Coordinates of C-alpha atoms in Angstrom, one line a residue:
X74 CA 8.5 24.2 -6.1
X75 CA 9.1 20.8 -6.8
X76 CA 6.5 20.3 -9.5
X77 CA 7.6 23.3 -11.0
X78 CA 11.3 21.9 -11.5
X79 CA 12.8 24.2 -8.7
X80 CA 14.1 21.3 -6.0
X81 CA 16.9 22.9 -5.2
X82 CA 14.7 25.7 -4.2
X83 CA 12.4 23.6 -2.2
X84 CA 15.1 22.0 -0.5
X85 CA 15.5 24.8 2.0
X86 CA 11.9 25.1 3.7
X87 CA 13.0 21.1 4.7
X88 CA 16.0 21.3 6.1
X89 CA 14.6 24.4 8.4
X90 CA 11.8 22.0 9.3
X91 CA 14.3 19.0 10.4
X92 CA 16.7 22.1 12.3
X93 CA 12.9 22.9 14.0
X94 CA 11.7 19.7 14.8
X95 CA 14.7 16.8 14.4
X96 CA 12.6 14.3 15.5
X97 CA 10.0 15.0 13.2
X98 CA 9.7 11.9 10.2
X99 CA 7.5 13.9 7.9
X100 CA 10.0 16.5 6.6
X101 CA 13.1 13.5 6.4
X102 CA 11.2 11.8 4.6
X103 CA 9.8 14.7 2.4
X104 CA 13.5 15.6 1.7
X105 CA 14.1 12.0 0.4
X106 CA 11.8 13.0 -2.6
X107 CA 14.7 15.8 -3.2
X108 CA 17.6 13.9 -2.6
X109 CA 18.1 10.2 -4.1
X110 CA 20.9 9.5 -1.9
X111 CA 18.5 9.6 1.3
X112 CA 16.3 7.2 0.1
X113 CA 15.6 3.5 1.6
X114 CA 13.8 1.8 -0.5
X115 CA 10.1 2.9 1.5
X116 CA 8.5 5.5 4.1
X117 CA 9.6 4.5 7.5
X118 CA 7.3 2.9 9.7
X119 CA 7.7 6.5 11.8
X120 CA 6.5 8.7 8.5
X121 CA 3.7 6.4 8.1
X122 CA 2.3 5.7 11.6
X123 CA 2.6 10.2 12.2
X124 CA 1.0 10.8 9.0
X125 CA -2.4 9.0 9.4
X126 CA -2.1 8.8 12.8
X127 CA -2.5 12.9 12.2
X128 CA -5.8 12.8 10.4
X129 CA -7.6 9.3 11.1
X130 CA -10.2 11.1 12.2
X131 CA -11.3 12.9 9.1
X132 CA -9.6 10.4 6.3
X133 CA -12.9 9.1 5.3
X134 CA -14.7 12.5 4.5
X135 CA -11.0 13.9 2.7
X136 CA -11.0 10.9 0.3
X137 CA -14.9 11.2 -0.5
X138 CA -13.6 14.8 -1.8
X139 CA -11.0 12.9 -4.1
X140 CA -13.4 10.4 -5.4
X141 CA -11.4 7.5 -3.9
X142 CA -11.7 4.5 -5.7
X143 CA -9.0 2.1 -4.7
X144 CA -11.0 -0.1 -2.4
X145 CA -13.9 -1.0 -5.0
X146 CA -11.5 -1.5 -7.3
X147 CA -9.3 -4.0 -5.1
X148 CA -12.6 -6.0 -4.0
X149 CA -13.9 -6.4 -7.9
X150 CA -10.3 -7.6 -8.8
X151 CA -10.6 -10.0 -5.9
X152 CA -14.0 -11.0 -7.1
X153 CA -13.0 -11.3 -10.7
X154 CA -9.8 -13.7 -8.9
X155 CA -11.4 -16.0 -6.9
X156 CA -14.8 -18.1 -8.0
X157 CA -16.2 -18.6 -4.2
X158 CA -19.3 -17.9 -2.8
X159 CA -17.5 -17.2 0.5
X160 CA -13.5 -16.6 0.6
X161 CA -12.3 -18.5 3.8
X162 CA -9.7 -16.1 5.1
X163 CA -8.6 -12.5 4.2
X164 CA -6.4 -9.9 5.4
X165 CA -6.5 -6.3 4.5
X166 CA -3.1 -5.1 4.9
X167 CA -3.0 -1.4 5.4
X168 CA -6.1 -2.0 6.3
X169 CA -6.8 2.1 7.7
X170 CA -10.2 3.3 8.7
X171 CA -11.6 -0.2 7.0
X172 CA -13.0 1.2 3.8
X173 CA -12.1 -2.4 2.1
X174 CA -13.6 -3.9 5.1
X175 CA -17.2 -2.4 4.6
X176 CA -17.2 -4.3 1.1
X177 CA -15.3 -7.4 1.8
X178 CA -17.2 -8.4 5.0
X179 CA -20.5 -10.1 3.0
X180 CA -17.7 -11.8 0.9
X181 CA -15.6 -13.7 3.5
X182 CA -16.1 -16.1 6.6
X183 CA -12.8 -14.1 8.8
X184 CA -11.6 -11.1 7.8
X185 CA -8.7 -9.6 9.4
X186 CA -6.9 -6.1 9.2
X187 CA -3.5 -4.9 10.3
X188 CA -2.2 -1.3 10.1
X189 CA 0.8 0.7 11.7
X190 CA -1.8 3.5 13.0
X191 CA -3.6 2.7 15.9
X192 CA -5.6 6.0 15.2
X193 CA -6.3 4.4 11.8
X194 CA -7.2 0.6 13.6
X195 CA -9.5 3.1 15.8
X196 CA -12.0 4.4 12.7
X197 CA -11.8 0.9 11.6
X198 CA -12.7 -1.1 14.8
X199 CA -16.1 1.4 15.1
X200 CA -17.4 0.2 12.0
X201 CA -17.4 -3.3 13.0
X202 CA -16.3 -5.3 9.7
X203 CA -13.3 -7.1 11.0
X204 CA -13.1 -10.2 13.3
X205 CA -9.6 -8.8 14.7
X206 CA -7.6 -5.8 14.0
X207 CA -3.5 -6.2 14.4
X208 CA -1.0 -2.8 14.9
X209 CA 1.7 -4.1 13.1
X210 CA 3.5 -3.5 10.1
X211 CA 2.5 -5.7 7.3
X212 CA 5.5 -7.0 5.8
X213 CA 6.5 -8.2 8.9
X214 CA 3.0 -9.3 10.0
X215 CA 3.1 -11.2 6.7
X216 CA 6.1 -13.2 7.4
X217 CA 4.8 -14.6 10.5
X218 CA 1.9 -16.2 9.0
X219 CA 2.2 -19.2 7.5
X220 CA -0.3 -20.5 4.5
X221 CA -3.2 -18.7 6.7
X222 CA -5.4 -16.6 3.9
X223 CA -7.3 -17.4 0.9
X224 CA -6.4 -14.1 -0.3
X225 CA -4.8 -10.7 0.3
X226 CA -5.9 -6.8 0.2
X227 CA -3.9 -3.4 -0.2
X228 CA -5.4 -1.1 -1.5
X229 CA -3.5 2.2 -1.7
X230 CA -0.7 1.2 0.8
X231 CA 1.9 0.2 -1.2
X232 CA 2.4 3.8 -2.4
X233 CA 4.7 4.3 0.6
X234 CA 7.0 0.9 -0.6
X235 CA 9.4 1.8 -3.5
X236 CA 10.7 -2.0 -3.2
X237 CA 8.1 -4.1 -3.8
X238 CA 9.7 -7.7 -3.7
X239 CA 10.3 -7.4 0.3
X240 CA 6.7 -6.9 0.7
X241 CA 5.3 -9.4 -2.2
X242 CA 7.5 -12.0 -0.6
X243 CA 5.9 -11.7 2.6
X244 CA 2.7 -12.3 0.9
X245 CA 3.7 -15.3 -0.7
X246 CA 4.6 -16.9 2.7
X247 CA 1.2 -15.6 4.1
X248 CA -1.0 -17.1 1.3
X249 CA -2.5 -20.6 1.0
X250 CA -1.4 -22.5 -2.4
X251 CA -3.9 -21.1 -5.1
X252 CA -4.3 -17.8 -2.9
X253 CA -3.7 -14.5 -4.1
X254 CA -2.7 -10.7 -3.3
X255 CA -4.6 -7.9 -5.0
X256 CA -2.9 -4.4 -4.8
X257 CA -2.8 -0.9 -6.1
X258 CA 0.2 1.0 -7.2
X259 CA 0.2 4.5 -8.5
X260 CA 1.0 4.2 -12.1
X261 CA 4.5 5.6 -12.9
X262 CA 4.5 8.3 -16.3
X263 CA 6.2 8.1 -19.4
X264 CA 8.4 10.5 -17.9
X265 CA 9.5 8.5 -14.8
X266 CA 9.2 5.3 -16.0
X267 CA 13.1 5.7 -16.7
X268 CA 13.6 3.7 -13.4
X269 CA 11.3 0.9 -12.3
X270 CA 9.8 2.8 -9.5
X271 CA 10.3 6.9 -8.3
X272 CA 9.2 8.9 -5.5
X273 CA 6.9 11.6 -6.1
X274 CA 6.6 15.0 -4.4
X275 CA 3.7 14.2 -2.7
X276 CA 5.9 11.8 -0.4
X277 CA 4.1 8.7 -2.7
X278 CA 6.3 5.7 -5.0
X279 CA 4.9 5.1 -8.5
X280 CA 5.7 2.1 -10.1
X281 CA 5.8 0.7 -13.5
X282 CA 3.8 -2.5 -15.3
X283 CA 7.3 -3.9 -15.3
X284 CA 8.7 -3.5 -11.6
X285 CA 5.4 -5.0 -10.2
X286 CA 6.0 -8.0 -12.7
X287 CA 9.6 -8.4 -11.6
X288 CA 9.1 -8.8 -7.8
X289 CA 6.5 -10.6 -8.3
X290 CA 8.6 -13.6 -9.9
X291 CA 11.2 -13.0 -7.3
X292 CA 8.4 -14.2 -4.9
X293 CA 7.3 -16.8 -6.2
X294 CA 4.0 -15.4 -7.3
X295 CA 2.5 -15.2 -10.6
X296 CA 0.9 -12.3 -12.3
X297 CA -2.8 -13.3 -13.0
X298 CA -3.5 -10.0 -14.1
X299 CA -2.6 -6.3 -14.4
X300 CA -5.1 -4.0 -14.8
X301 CA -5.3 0.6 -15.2
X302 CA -7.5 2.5 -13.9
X303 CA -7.6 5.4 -12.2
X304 CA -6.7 5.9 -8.2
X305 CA -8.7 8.9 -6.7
X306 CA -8.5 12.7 -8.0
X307 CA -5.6 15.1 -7.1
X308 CA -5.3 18.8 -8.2
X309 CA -8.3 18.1 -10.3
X310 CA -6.6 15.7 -12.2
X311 CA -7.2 11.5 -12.2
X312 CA -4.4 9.6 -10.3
X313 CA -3.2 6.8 -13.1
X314 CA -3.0 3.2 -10.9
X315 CA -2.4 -0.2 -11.7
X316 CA -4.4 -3.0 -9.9
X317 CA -2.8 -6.1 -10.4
X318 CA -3.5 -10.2 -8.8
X319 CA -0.5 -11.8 -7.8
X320 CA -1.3 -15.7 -7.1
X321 CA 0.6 -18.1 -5.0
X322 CA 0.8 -21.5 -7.5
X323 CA -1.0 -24.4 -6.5
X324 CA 1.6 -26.2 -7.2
X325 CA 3.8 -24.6 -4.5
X326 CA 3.8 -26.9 -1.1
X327 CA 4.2 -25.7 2.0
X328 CA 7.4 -27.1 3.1
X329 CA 8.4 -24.3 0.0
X330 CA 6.7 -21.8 1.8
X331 CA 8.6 -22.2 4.8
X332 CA 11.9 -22.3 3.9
X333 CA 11.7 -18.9 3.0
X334 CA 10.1 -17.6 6.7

């Protein structure tokens, strides 16, 4: 109903949910994709941890049916980034069942993943790829981690984030100078590229070339490149994303880094 135009329609089968089950994150924040004025700026750490929680245990064979691309394309943008043999220190934020992890492991000395679904961390800690695996959400996590990695992962998380400086500020504090973070975003259309970012019905933010460009210069970070590609198929079509690098300046020292923890 909503991608035909009828929201007010669509409106209704939500709000019996909620009266069902009040407690319930998945329809509140399924209404918020209805209704502007009930949105916050991201998912809620509830919406996010039931969701995957809900289907860790087959998310690797559903995104093989969508010809998920997001990690390989994160880990070549990282590769393209950062001229090392072996990257010290990474952290895969939203790091899920570990599908970066399989491909970043033979490219770094630690690697470290943190995730709000412990039924996500669960996938990931039987494949083996990670030297520690935090529960956590990762803008917090972020913030507490002081000039610790090399570089930075998310790939395909930060569709649940409609404000994207909270996050990419949290980065900057967690990078050493010359680090960087490489994301994915789902690539906002023509036609809702009126506002910087929007919430589609599928529950998932899109963002434009310009909104990632903007909070990344209110972190502190500089764009070292913004690529397109596409994300992973849905109703048969190809999800537009951008991948973009956003590096933490050499020239930034760390007493800069702390003042803003």
């Amino acid at each position: 109903l909503c991608e035909l135009g009828r929201r007010d329609e669509a409106e209704a089968p939500y709000r019996e949910w909620i009266a069902r089950e009040p407690d319930n994150p998945v329809p509140q924040h399924m209404l918020t994709t209805i209704r502007p004025e009930l949105r916050t700026g991201r998912a809620t750490d509830a919406y996010v941890r039931r969701t995957f929680d809900s289907f860790a245990q087959t998310f690797d064979v559903h995104l093989r049916g969508l010809e998920y691309r997001a990690p390989q394309l994160v880990v070549e943008a990282l590769q393209r980034a950062l001229d090392f043999v072996q990257i010290g220190a990474v952290l895969d934020a939203g790091c899920g069942t570990g599908l970066c992890g399989r491909l970043l492991r033979s490219l770094v000395h630690r690697l470290e993943g943190v995730d709000l679904s412990a039924g996500m961390l669960s996938q990931a800690r039987e494949k083996g790829d990670y030297d520690e695996l935090i529960e956590a959400e990762l803008t917090q996590f972020m913030s507490t981690r002081p000039a610790r990695y090399d570089a930075i992962t998310c790939a395909d998380t930060l569709c649940y984030f409609g404000e994207l400086a909270p996050v990419l500020a949290s980065a900057a504090i967690a990078l050493r100078p010359g680090g960087c973070f490489v994301f994915t975003v789902e690539e906002a259309s023509e036609e809702e590229a009126r506002e910087p970012f929007c919430i589609r019905p599928s529950g998932r933010y899109a963002h434009t070339e310009g909104c990632l460009r903007e909070a990344m210069a209110k972190a502190g970070l500089r764009a070292a490149a913004i690529t397109r590609s596409w994300l992973r198929m849905e109703s048969g079509r190809q999800v537009a994303g951008l991948i973009a690098v956003a590096e933490r300046p050499l020239q930034q020292t760390e007493e800069k880094a702390g003042d803003r923890t």
